[in-house]
CSV table of C-alpha atoms in Angstrom, one decimal:
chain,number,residue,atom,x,y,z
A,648,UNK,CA,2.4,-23.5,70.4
A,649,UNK,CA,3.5,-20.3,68.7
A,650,UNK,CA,1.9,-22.2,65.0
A,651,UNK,CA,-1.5,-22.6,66.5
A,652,UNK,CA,-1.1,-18.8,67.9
A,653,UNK,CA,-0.4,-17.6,64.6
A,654,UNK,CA,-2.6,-19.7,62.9
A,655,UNK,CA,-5.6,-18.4,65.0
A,656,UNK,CA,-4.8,-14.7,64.9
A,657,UNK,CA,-5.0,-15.2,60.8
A,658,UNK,CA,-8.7,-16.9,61.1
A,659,UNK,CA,-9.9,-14.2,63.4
A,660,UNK,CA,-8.3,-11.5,61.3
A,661,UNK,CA,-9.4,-12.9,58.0
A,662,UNK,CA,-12.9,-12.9,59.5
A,663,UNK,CA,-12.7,-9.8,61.0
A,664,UNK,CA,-11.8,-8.4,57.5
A,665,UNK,CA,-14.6,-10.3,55.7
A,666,UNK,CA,-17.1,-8.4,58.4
A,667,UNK,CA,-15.4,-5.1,58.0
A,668,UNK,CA,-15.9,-5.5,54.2
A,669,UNK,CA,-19.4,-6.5,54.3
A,670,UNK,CA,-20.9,-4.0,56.5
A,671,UNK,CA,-19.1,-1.1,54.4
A,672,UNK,CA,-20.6,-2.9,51.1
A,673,UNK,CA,-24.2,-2.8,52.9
A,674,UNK,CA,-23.6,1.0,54.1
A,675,UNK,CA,-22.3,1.9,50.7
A,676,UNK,CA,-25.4,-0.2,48.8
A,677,UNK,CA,-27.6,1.7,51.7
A,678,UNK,CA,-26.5,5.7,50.5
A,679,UNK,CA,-26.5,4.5,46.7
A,680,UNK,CA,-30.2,4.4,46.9
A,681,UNK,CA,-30.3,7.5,49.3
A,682,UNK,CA,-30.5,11.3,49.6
A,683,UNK,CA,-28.6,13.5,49.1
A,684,UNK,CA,-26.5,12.5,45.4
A,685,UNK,CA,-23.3,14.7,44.7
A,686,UNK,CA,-23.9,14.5,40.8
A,687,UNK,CA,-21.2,17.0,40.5
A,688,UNK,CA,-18.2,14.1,42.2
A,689,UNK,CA,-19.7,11.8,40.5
A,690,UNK,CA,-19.7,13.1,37.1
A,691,UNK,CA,-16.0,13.8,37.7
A,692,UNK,CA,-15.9,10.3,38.7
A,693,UNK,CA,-16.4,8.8,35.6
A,694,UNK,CA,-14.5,11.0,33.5
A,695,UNK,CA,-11.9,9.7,36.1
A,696,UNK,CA,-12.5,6.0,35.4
A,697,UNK,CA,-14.2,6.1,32.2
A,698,UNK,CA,-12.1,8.7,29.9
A,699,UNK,CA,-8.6,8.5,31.2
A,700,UNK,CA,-8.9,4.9,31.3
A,701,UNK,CA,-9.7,4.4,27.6
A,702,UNK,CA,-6.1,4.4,26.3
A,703,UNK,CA,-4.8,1.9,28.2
A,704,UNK,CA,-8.3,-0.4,27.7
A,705,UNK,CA,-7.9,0.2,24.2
A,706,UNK,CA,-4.2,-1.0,23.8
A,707,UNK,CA,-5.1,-4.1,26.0
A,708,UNK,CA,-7.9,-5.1,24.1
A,709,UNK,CA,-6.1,-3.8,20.8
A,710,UNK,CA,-2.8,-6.5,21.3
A,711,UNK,CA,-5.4,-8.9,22.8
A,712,UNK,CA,-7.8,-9.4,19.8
A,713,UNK,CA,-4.5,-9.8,17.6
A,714,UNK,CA,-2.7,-12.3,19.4
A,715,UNK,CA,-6.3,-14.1,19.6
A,716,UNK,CA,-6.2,-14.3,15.7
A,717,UNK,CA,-2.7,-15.5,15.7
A,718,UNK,CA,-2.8,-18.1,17.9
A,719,UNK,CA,-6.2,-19.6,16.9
A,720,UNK,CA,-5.1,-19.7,13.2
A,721,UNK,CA,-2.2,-21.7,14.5
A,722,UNK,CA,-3.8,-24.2,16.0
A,723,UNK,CA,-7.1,-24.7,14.0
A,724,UNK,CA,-5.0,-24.2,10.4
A,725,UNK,CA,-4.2,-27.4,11.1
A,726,UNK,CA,-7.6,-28.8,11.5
A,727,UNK,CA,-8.5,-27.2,7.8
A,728,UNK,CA,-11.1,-24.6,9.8
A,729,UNK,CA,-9.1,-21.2,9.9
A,730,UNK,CA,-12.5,-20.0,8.6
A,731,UNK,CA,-13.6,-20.0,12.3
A,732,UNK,CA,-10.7,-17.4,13.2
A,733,UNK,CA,-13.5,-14.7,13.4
A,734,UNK,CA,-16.1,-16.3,15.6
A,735,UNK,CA,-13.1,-17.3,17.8
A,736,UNK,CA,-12.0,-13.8,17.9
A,737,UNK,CA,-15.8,-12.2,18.6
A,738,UNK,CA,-16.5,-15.1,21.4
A,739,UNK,CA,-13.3,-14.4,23.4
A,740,UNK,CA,-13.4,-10.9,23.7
A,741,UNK,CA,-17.3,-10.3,24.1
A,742,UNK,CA,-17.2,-13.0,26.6
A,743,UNK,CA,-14.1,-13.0,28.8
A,744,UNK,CA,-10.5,-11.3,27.8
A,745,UNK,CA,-12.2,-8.3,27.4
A,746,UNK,CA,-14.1,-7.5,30.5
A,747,UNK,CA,-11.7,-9.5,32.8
A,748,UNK,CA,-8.7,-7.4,31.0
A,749,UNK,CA,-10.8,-4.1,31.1
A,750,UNK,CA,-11.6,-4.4,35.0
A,751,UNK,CA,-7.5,-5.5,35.7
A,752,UNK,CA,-6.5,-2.5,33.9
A,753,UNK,CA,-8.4,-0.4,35.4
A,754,UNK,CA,-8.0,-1.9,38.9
A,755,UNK,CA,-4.3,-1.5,38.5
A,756,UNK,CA,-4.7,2.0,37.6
A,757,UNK,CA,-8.1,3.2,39.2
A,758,UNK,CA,-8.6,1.0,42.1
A,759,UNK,CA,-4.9,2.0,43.5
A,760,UNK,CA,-5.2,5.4,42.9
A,761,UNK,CA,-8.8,5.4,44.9
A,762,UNK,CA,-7.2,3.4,47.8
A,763,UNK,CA,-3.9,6.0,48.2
A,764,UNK,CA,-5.9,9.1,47.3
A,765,UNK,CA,-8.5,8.0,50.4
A,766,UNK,CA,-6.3,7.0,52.8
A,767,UNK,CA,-4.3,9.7,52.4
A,768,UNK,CA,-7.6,11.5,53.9
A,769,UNK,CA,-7.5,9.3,56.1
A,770,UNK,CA,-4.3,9.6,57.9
A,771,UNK,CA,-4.2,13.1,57.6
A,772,UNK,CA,-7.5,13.5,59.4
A,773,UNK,CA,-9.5,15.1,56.2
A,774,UNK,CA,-12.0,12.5,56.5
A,775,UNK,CA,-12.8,13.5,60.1
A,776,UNK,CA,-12.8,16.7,59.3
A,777,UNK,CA,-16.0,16.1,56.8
A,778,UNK,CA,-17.6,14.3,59.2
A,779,UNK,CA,-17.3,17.4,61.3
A,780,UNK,CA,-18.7,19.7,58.4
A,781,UNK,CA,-21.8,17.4,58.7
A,782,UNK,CA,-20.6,16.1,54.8
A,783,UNK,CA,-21.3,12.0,55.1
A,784,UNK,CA,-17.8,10.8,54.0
A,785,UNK,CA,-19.6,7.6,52.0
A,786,UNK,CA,-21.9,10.3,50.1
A,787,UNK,CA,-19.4,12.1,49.3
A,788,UNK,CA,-16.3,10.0,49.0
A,789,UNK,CA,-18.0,6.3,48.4
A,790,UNK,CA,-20.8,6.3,46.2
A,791,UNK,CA,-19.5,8.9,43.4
A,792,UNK,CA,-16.5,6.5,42.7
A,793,UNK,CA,-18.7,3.0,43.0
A,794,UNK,CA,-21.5,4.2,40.9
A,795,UNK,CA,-18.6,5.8,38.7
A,796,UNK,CA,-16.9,2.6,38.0
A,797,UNK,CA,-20.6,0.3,37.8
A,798,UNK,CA,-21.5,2.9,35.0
A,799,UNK,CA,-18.0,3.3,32.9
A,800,UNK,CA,-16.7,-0.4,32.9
A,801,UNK,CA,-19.5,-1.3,30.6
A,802,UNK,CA,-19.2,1.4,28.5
A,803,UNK,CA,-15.2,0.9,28.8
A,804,UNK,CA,-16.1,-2.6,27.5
A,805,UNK,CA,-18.2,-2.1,24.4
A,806,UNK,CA,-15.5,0.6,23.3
A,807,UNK,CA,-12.6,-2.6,24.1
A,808,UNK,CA,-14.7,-5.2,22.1
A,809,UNK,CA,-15.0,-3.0,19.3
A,810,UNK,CA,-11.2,-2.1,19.0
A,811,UNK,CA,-10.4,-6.0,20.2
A,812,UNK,CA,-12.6,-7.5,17.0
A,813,UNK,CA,-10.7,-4.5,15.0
A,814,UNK,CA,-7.2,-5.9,16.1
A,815,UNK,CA,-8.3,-9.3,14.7
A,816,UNK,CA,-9.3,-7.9,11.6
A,817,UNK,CA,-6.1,-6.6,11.1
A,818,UNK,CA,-4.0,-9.4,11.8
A,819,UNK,CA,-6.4,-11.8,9.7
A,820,UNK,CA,-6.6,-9.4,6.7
A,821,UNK,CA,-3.5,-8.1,6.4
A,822,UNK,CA,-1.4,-10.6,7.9
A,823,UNK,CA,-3.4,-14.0,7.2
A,824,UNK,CA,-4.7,-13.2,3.9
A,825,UNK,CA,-8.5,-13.2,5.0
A,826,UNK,CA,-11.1,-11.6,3.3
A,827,UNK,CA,-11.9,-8.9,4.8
A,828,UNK,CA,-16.0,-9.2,3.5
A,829,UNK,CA,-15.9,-12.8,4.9
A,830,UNK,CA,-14.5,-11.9,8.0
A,831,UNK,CA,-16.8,-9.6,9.4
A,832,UNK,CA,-19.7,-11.2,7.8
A,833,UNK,CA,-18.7,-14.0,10.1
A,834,UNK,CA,-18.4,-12.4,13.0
A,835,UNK,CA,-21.7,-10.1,13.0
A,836,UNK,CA,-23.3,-13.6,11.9
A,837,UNK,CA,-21.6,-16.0,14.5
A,838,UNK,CA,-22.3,-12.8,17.4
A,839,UNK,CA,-25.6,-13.6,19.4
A,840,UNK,CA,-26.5,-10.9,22.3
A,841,UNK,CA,-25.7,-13.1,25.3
A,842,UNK,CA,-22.5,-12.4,24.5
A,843,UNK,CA,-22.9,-8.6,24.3
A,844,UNK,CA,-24.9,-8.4,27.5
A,845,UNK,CA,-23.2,-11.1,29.8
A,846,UNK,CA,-19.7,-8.9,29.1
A,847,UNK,CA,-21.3,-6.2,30.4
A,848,UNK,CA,-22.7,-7.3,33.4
A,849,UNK,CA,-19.8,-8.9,34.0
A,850,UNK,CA,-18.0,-5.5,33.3
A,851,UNK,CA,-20.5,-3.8,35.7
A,852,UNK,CA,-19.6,-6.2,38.8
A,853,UNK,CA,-16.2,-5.8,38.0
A,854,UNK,CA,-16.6,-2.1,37.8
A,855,UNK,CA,-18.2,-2.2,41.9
A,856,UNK,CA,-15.5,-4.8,43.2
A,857,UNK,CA,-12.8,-2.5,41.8
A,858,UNK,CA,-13.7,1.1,43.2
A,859,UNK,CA,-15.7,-0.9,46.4
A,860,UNK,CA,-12.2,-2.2,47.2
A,861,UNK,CA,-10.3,0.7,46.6
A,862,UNK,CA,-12.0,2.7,48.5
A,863,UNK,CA,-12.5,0.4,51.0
A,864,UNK,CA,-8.6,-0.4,51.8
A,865,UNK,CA,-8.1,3.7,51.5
A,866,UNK,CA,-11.0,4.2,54.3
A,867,UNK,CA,-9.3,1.7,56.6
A,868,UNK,CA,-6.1,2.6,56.2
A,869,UNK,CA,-3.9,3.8,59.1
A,870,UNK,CA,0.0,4.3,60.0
A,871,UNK,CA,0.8,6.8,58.0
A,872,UNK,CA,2.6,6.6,54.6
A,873,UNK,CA,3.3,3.1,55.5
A,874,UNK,CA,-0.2,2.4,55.6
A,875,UNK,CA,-1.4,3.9,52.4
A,876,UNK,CA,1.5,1.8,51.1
A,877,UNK,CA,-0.1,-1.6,51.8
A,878,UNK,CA,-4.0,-0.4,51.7
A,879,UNK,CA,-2.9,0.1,47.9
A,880,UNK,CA,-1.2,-2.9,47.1
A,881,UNK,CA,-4.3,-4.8,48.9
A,882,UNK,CA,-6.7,-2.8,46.8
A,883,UNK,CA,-5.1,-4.1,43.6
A,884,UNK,CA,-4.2,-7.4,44.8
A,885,UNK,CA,-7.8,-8.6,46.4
A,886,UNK,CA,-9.3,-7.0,43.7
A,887,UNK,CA,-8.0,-8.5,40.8
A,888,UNK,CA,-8.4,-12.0,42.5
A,889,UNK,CA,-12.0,-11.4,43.1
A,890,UNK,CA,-12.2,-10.3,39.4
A,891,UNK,CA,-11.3,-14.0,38.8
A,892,UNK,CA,-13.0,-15.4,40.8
A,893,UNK,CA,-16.4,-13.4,39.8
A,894,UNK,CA,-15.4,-14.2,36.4
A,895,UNK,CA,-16.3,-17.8,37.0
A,896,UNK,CA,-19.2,-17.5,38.7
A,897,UNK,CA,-20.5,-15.4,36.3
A,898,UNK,CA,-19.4,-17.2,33.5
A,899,UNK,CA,-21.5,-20.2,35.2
A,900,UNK,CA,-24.2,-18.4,35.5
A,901,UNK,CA,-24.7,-16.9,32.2
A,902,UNK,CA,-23.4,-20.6,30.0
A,903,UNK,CA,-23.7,-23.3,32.4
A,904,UNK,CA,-26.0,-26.2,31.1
């Protein structure tokens, strides 16, 4: 019997999770659109997420965008339409590497650092202590960091597509003997806005499931440094699935036909 015991404490654990998680996303959505705003937090916020993030966005997207030209020269060179390269590059990075690579990035960087930084409140009692002060911990703690990350991941993104497109260029240029005139007449020609705005949303979404997560997995944390341990491994992990996820959904949203 022990299989069915241990089968039926994971179901009512995995539910009790997915409740847990949704009543903190409705209380967080709730003070979003409620007095009083810490602008102060959340302008450090997104220099947290947005500025200190850029870098490694950047290289991501910069690497991306060249391998995209390489391999998609290899393979439609020999179907005599390497004069596609471009549009190839543009539509892959507007529409998927780069906010799916910009929101793992940053979950992997921002998303752990919320979920240890939190639950290190946590288990040392500094979150109480707030409460005690009469300072709402999801005003305070919450809603700077998941407003932070809806408002930088799309600005994170347009930066990444622009420096994706420019790795591209280079490696078809320089590498692939393209003409550089041709090559971003054809992408600014081939590029429609659908492309510009469904990265972003998708950047935006990406942006609240990151920092909702991390702070969520910091909030619940308990059991010391142990604790903190796994609520920021979850954070990254849970996260970067439901970035994957999302990124489906979203995609069949925006494309389906």
């Amino acid at each position: 019997m022990n299989i069915f015991t241990k089968t039926g404490k994971m179901t009512i654990n995995f539910f009790r999770s997915v409740g847990q998680l949704s009543i903190f996303t409705l209380n967080t959505i709730s003070h979003i659109v409620r007095p009083p705003f810490y602008f102060k937090a959340l302008w450090q916020q997104m220099i947290e997420i947005g500025f200190y993030s850029l870098p490694v966005v950047a290289l991501t997207t910069l690497f991306s965008g060249m391998v995209i030209a390489l391999q998609s020269y290899s393979g439609l060179s020999s179907l005599s339409s390497e004069g596609v390269v471009a549009s190839v590059v543009e539509l892959t990075i507007t529409r998927e590497l780069g906010p799916v690579l910009a929101a793992l990035m940053v979950a992997g960087r921002v998303g752990a650092a919320m979920a240890a930084e939190i639950g290190t409140m946590r288990v040392t009692e500094q979150i109480d202590a707030l409460t005690s002060l009469s300072t709402n911990p999801f005003k305070y703690l919450i809603v700077p960091r998941v407003l932070a990350g809806m408002l930088m991941l799309p600005l994170l993104l347009l930066v990444g597509d622009v420096i994706g497109i420019y790795g591209g260029y280079l490696i078809s240029v320089y590498k692939l003997d393209f003409n550089d005139t041709n090559f971003l007449r054809n992408t600014w020609n081939f590029m429609q806005a659908i492309d510009i705005y469904s990265g972003m949303t998708k950047a935006a979404v990406f942006g609240f499931i990151v920092t909702l997560l991390g702070c969520y997995n910091g909030f619940n944390s308990k059991g010391g440094a142990e604790g903190v341990g796994a609520a920021t491994t979850n954070a990254v992990v849970v996260s970067s699935i439901l970035i994957l996820v999302s990124n489906y959904w979203l995609t069949e949203l925006f494309f389906a036909r």
